[in-house]
Amino acid sequence: MQVLKQSERHRVRFTLNGERVEGLAEPRMLLTDFIRHEIGATGTHVGCEHGICGACTIRVNGKAVRACLMLAVQAEGKEIETVEGLAAKDGTLSALQAAFHRNFALQCGYCTPGFLMSLVDYLEKNPNPTEADIRIALSGNLCRCTGYAEIVNAALEAAREIQALSASK
Ligand code: FES
Ligand code: FES
């Protein structure tokens, strides 16, 4: 195996959940691996590494992307959001996380960060979804445990709650 020298690694800096982070990445290092192993934020999961399962979904500059389809060096200067940024600093769950908890929308939890980040992105842009909308929005996220019904219920409940909250402001 060829070992790259330190000089062949690139410094990558970006904002992760509002905080500046930086580290060194080999040219072909995936963003998932960089976030998990170089930065140490392991909430973003890795399933297929081929853009199929959605477990690695994060947001980059406000758009949901699969971190296994991005190179770490492509994240330079970007604003990145991961599941670690959803709860409040005091640990209070976001409306979506709380709805997942109430609805038993996870079992092993491996897929959950990806579902949450896909839904954060979708509900921000589509605040009043139908069940069919949610199922289509989540069609790129795979779950081997739940059968999806509870995830869809949680998403619809969270959407109603978020709407009610913003109407009361
Ligand atoms: S690990 Fe990225 S889509 Fe499966
Ligand atoms: S909860 Fe186990 S894969 Fe979804």
PDB file of C-alpha atoms and ligand atoms in Angstrom:
ATOM      1  CA  MET A   1       0.000   0.000   0.000  1.00  0.00           C
ATOM      2  CA  GLN A   2       1.341   3.411  -0.915  1.00  0.00           C
ATOM      3  CA  VAL A   3       1.666   5.693   2.123  1.00  0.00           C
ATOM      4  CA  LEU A   4       1.139   9.370   1.430  1.00  0.00           C
ATOM      5  CA  LYS A   5       3.540  11.816   3.005  1.00  0.00           C
ATOM      6  CA  GLN A   6       2.237  14.574   5.253  1.00  0.00           C
ATOM      7  CA  SER A   7       2.938  17.072   2.452  1.00  0.00           C
ATOM      8  CA  GLU A   8       0.481  15.175   0.235  1.00  0.00           C
ATOM      9  CA  ARG A   9      -2.373  15.805   2.628  1.00  0.00           C
ATOM     10  CA  HIS A  10      -4.489  18.922   2.312  1.00  0.00           C
ATOM     11  CA  ARG A  11      -5.673  21.147   5.112  1.00  0.00           C
ATOM     12  CA  VAL A  12      -9.473  21.316   5.029  1.00  0.00           C
ATOM     13  CA  ARG A  13     -11.422  23.914   7.004  1.00  0.00           C
ATOM     14  CA  PHE A  14     -15.172  24.281   7.285  1.00  0.00           C
ATOM     15  CA  THR A  15     -17.958  25.117   9.691  1.00  0.00           C
ATOM     16  CA  LEU A  16     -19.495  22.103  11.402  1.00  0.00           C
ATOM     17  CA  ASN A  17     -22.774  22.828  13.170  1.00  0.00           C
ATOM     18  CA  GLY A  18     -21.718  26.445  13.615  1.00  0.00           C
ATOM     19  CA  GLU A  19     -18.160  25.798  14.803  1.00  0.00           C
ATOM     20  CA  ARG A  20     -14.974  26.149  12.782  1.00  0.00           C
ATOM     21  CA  VAL A  21     -13.138  22.851  12.378  1.00  0.00           C
ATOM     22  CA  GLU A  22     -10.096  21.800  10.402  1.00  0.00           C
ATOM     23  CA  GLY A  23      -7.976  18.779   9.693  1.00  0.00           C
ATOM     24  CA  LEU A  24      -5.761  17.080   7.149  1.00  0.00           C
ATOM     25  CA  ALA A  25      -7.202  14.998   4.333  1.00  0.00           C
ATOM     26  CA  GLU A  26      -5.630  12.805   1.712  1.00  0.00           C
ATOM     27  CA  PRO A  27      -6.763  13.838  -1.771  1.00  0.00           C
ATOM     28  CA  ARG A  28      -9.227  10.947  -2.164  1.00  0.00           C
ATOM     29  CA  MET A  29     -10.520  10.868   1.403  1.00  0.00           C
ATOM     30  CA  LEU A  30     -14.324  10.811   1.582  1.00  0.00           C
ATOM     31  CA  LEU A  31     -16.087  13.513   3.550  1.00  0.00           C
ATOM     32  CA  THR A  32     -17.745  10.833   5.718  1.00  0.00           C
ATOM     33  CA  ASP A  33     -14.361   9.513   6.796  1.00  0.00           C
ATOM     34  CA  PHE A  34     -12.997  13.005   7.368  1.00  0.00           C
ATOM     35  CA  ILE A  35     -15.927  14.026   9.567  1.00  0.00           C
ATOM     36  CA  ARG A  36     -15.887  10.779  11.523  1.00  0.00           C
ATOM     37  CA  HIS A  37     -12.177  10.058  11.874  1.00  0.00           C
ATOM     38  CA  GLU A  38     -10.370  13.386  11.448  1.00  0.00           C
ATOM     39  CA  ILE A  39     -12.931  15.606  13.210  1.00  0.00           C
ATOM     40  CA  GLY A  40     -14.312  12.906  15.521  1.00  0.00           C
ATOM     41  CA  ALA A  41     -18.018  13.586  14.901  1.00  0.00           C
ATOM     42  CA  THR A  42     -19.302  10.023  14.567  1.00  0.00           C
ATOM     43  CA  GLY A  43     -23.024  10.785  14.375  1.00  0.00           C
ATOM     44  CA  THR A  44     -22.876  10.608  10.593  1.00  0.00           C
ATOM     45  CA  HIS A  45     -23.048   6.921   9.755  1.00  0.00           C
ATOM     46  CA  VAL A  46     -21.571   4.976   6.867  1.00  0.00           C
ATOM     47  CA  GLY A  47     -23.540   2.180   5.242  1.00  0.00           C
ATOM     48  CA  CYS A  48     -22.985   1.490   1.571  1.00  0.00           C
ATOM     49  CA  GLU A  49     -20.375   4.174   0.685  1.00  0.00           C
ATOM     50  CA  HIS A  50     -22.014   4.261  -2.762  1.00  0.00           C
ATOM     51  CA  GLY A  51     -24.781   6.846  -2.394  1.00  0.00           C
ATOM     52  CA  ILE A  52     -27.518   4.228  -2.025  1.00  0.00           C
ATOM     53  CA  CYS A  53     -28.522   3.885   1.642  1.00  0.00           C
ATOM     54  CA  GLY A  54     -28.690   7.518   2.800  1.00  0.00           C
ATOM     55  CA  ALA A  55     -27.095   6.755   6.191  1.00  0.00           C
ATOM     56  CA  CYS A  56     -24.443   9.417   5.607  1.00  0.00           C
ATOM     57  CA  THR A  57     -26.846  12.263   4.737  1.00  0.00           C
ATOM     58  CA  ILE A  58     -25.689  15.671   5.968  1.00  0.00           C
ATOM     59  CA  ARG A  59     -26.356  19.244   4.813  1.00  0.00           C
ATOM     60  CA  VAL A  60     -23.763  21.261   2.953  1.00  0.00           C
ATOM     61  CA  ASN A  61     -24.552  24.947   2.533  1.00  0.00           C
ATOM     62  CA  GLY A  62     -28.197  24.188   3.319  1.00  0.00           C
ATOM     63  CA  LYS A  63     -28.641  21.275   0.928  1.00  0.00           C
ATOM     64  CA  ALA A  64     -28.943  17.592   1.822  1.00  0.00           C
ATOM     65  CA  VAL A  65     -26.065  15.595   0.366  1.00  0.00           C
ATOM     66  CA  ARG A  66     -24.584  12.157   0.796  1.00  0.00           C
ATOM     67  CA  ALA A  67     -21.263  12.647   2.498  1.00  0.00           C
ATOM     68  CA  CYS A  68     -19.942   9.398   0.985  1.00  0.00           C
ATOM     69  CA  LEU A  69     -20.231  10.982  -2.459  1.00  0.00           C
ATOM     70  CA  MET A  70     -18.138  14.031  -1.568  1.00  0.00           C
ATOM     71  CA  LEU A  71     -14.419  14.287  -1.089  1.00  0.00           C
ATOM     72  CA  ALA A  72     -13.244  15.952   2.082  1.00  0.00           C
ATOM     73  CA  VAL A  73     -11.331  18.555   0.085  1.00  0.00           C
ATOM     74  CA  GLN A  74     -14.587  19.623  -1.586  1.00  0.00           C
ATOM     75  CA  ALA A  75     -15.895  20.725   1.812  1.00  0.00           C
ATOM     76  CA  GLU A  76     -13.304  23.514   2.143  1.00  0.00           C
ATOM     77  CA  GLY A  77     -15.021  26.713   3.292  1.00  0.00           C
ATOM     78  CA  LYS A  78     -18.510  25.176   3.382  1.00  0.00           C
ATOM     79  CA  GLU A  79     -21.138  25.230   6.110  1.00  0.00           C
ATOM     80  CA  ILE A  80     -21.869  21.678   7.161  1.00  0.00           C
ATOM     81  CA  GLU A  81     -24.683  20.428   9.358  1.00  0.00           C
ATOM     82  CA  THR A  82     -24.795  16.949  10.869  1.00  0.00           C
ATOM     83  CA  VAL A  83     -27.073  15.154  13.286  1.00  0.00           C
ATOM     84  CA  GLU A  84     -24.971  16.396  16.209  1.00  0.00           C
ATOM     85  CA  GLY A  85     -26.274  19.904  15.538  1.00  0.00           C
ATOM     86  CA  LEU A  86     -29.986  19.079  15.830  1.00  0.00           C
ATOM     87  CA  ALA A  87     -30.461  19.048  19.593  1.00  0.00           C
ATOM     88  CA  ALA A  88     -30.090  22.220  21.673  1.00  0.00           C
ATOM     89  CA  LYS A  89     -26.854  22.771  23.590  1.00  0.00           C
ATOM     90  CA  ASP A  90     -28.583  21.629  26.803  1.00  0.00           C
ATOM     91  CA  GLY A  91     -29.516  18.338  25.150  1.00  0.00           C
ATOM     92  CA  THR A  92     -33.167  19.160  24.436  1.00  0.00           C
ATOM     93  CA  LEU A  93     -34.170  17.221  21.357  1.00  0.00           C
ATOM     94  CA  SER A  94     -35.395  19.028  18.258  1.00  0.00           C
ATOM     95  CA  ALA A  95     -39.091  18.606  17.374  1.00  0.00           C
ATOM     96  CA  LEU A  96     -38.144  16.024  14.758  1.00  0.00           C
ATOM     97  CA  GLN A  97     -35.906  14.038  17.105  1.00  0.00           C
ATOM     98  CA  ALA A  98     -38.581  14.102  19.805  1.00  0.00           C
ATOM     99  CA  ALA A  99     -41.190  12.878  17.296  1.00  0.00           C
ATOM    100  CA  PHE A 100     -38.890   9.979  16.337  1.00  0.00           C
ATOM    101  CA  HIS A 101     -38.564   9.119  20.020  1.00  0.00           C
ATOM    102  CA  ARG A 102     -42.325   9.266  20.714  1.00  0.00           C
ATOM    103  CA  ASN A 103     -43.211   7.241  17.614  1.00  0.00           C
ATOM    104  CA  PHE A 104     -40.604   4.505  18.090  1.00  0.00           C
ATOM    105  CA  ALA A 105     -39.205   5.488  14.700  1.00  0.00           C
ATOM    106  CA  LEU A 106     -35.895   3.756  15.282  1.00  0.00           C
ATOM    107  CA  GLN A 107     -34.707   0.364  16.390  1.00  0.00           C
ATOM    108  CA  CYS A 108     -30.973  -0.193  15.862  1.00  0.00           C
ATOM    109  CA  GLY A 109     -30.665   3.502  14.958  1.00  0.00           C
ATOM    110  CA  TYR A 110     -28.056   3.000  12.283  1.00  0.00           C
ATOM    111  CA  CYS A 111     -30.117   4.707   9.594  1.00  0.00           C
ATOM    112  CA  THR A 112     -31.529   7.379  11.912  1.00  0.00           C
ATOM    113  CA  PRO A 113     -29.014  10.238  11.443  1.00  0.00           C
ATOM    114  CA  GLY A 114     -29.537  10.018   7.698  1.00  0.00           C
ATOM    115  CA  PHE A 115     -33.332  10.007   8.005  1.00  0.00           C
ATOM    116  CA  LEU A 116     -33.229  12.960  10.388  1.00  0.00           C
ATOM    117  CA  MET A 117     -30.972  15.038   8.154  1.00  0.00           C
ATOM    118  CA  SER A 118     -33.013  14.223   5.033  1.00  0.00           C
ATOM    119  CA  LEU A 119     -36.176  15.245   6.877  1.00  0.00           C
ATOM    120  CA  VAL A 120     -34.681  18.435   8.322  1.00  0.00           C
ATOM    121  CA  ASP A 121     -33.866  19.466   4.799  1.00  0.00           C
ATOM    122  CA  TYR A 122     -37.197  18.374   3.315  1.00  0.00           C
ATOM    123  CA  LEU A 123     -39.449  19.877   6.006  1.00  0.00           C
ATOM    124  CA  GLU A 124     -37.620  23.192   5.870  1.00  0.00           C
ATOM    125  CA  LYS A 125     -38.466  23.444   2.170  1.00  0.00           C
ATOM    126  CA  ASN A 126     -41.849  21.653   2.291  1.00  0.00           C
ATOM    127  CA  PRO A 127     -43.473  22.466   5.633  1.00  0.00           C
ATOM    128  CA  ASN A 128     -46.905  20.942   4.916  1.00  0.00           C
ATOM    129  CA  PRO A 129     -46.286  17.484   3.472  1.00  0.00           C
ATOM    130  CA  THR A 130     -48.721  14.639   2.899  1.00  0.00           C
ATOM    131  CA  GLU A 131     -47.860  11.060   3.798  1.00  0.00           C
ATOM    132  CA  ALA A 132     -47.126  10.397   0.124  1.00  0.00           C
ATOM    133  CA  ASP A 133     -44.792  13.421   0.023  1.00  0.00           C
ATOM    134  CA  ILE A 134     -42.857  12.106   3.006  1.00  0.00           C
ATOM    135  CA  ARG A 135     -42.562   8.635   1.518  1.00  0.00           C
ATOM    136  CA  ILE A 136     -41.191  10.083  -1.717  1.00  0.00           C
ATOM    137  CA  ALA A 137     -38.837  12.413   0.174  1.00  0.00           C
ATOM    138  CA  LEU A 138     -37.459   9.460   2.125  1.00  0.00           C
ATOM    139  CA  SER A 139     -37.223   7.065  -0.801  1.00  0.00           C
ATOM    140  CA  GLY A 140     -33.438   7.492  -0.830  1.00  0.00           C
ATOM    141  CA  ASN A 141     -33.033   6.460   2.803  1.00  0.00           C
ATOM    142  CA  LEU A 142     -33.032   2.774   3.659  1.00  0.00           C
ATOM    143  CA  CYS A 143     -33.998   1.204   6.986  1.00  0.00           C
ATOM    144  CA  ARG A 144     -33.685  -2.496   7.680  1.00  0.00           C
ATOM    145  CA  CYS A 145     -35.566  -2.475  11.000  1.00  0.00           C
ATOM    146  CA  THR A 146     -38.662  -0.325  11.259  1.00  0.00           C
ATOM    147  CA  GLY A 147     -40.784  -0.998   8.179  1.00  0.00           C
ATOM    148  CA  TYR A 148     -40.892   2.815   7.679  1.00  0.00           C
ATOM    149  CA  ALA A 149     -44.445   3.390   9.048  1.00  0.00           C
ATOM    150  CA  GLU A 150     -43.225   4.867  12.341  1.00  0.00           C
ATOM    151  CA  ILE A 151     -40.678   7.042  10.567  1.00  0.00           C
ATOM    152  CA  VAL A 152     -43.398   8.472   8.315  1.00  0.00           C
ATOM    153  CA  ASN A 153     -45.684   9.024  11.321  1.00  0.00           C
ATOM    154  CA  ALA A 154     -42.896  10.820  13.177  1.00  0.00           C
ATOM    155  CA  ALA A 155     -42.168  13.032  10.176  1.00  0.00           C
ATOM    156  CA  LEU A 156     -45.838  14.015   9.795  1.00  0.00           C
ATOM    157  CA  GLU A 157     -46.167  14.702  13.519  1.00  0.00           C
ATOM    158  CA  ALA A 158     -43.018  16.830  13.518  1.00  0.00           C
ATOM    159  CA  ALA A 159     -44.206  18.762  10.469  1.00  0.00           C
ATOM    160  CA  ARG A 160     -47.500  19.611  12.240  1.00  0.00           C
ATOM    161  CA  GLU A 161     -45.649  20.625  15.383  1.00  0.00           C
ATOM    162  CA  ILE A 162     -43.153  22.821  13.544  1.00  0.00           C
ATOM    163  CA  GLN A 163     -46.001  24.506  11.655  1.00  0.00           C
ATOM    164  CA  ALA A 164     -47.943  25.126  14.853  1.00  0.00           C
ATOM    165  CA  LEU A 165     -44.856  26.598  16.494  1.00  0.00           C
ATOM    166  CA  SER A 166     -44.123  28.953  13.627  1.00  0.00           C
ATOM    167  CA  ALA A 167     -47.823  30.007  13.442  1.00  0.00           C
ATOM    168  CA  SER A 168     -47.748  30.946  17.127  1.00  0.00           C
ATOM    169  CA  LYS A 169     -44.760  33.278  16.699  1.00  0.00           C
TER     170      LYS A 169
HETATM  171  S1  FES B   1     -23.065   5.511   3.110  1.00  0.00           S
HETATM  172 FE1  FES B   1     -23.550   7.200   1.869  1.00  0.00          FE
HETATM  173  S2  FES B   1     -25.385   6.667   0.863  1.00  0.00           S
HETATM  174 FE2  FES B   1     -24.826   4.866   1.981  1.00  0.00          FE
HETATM  175  S1  FES B   2     -33.517   1.480  12.702  1.00  0.00           S
HETATM  176 FE1  FES B   2     -32.148  -0.125  12.130  1.00  0.00          FE
HETATM  177  S2  FES B   2     -31.669   0.319  10.041  1.00  0.00           S
HETATM  178 FE2  FES B   2     -33.218   1.738  10.560  1.00  0.00          FE
END
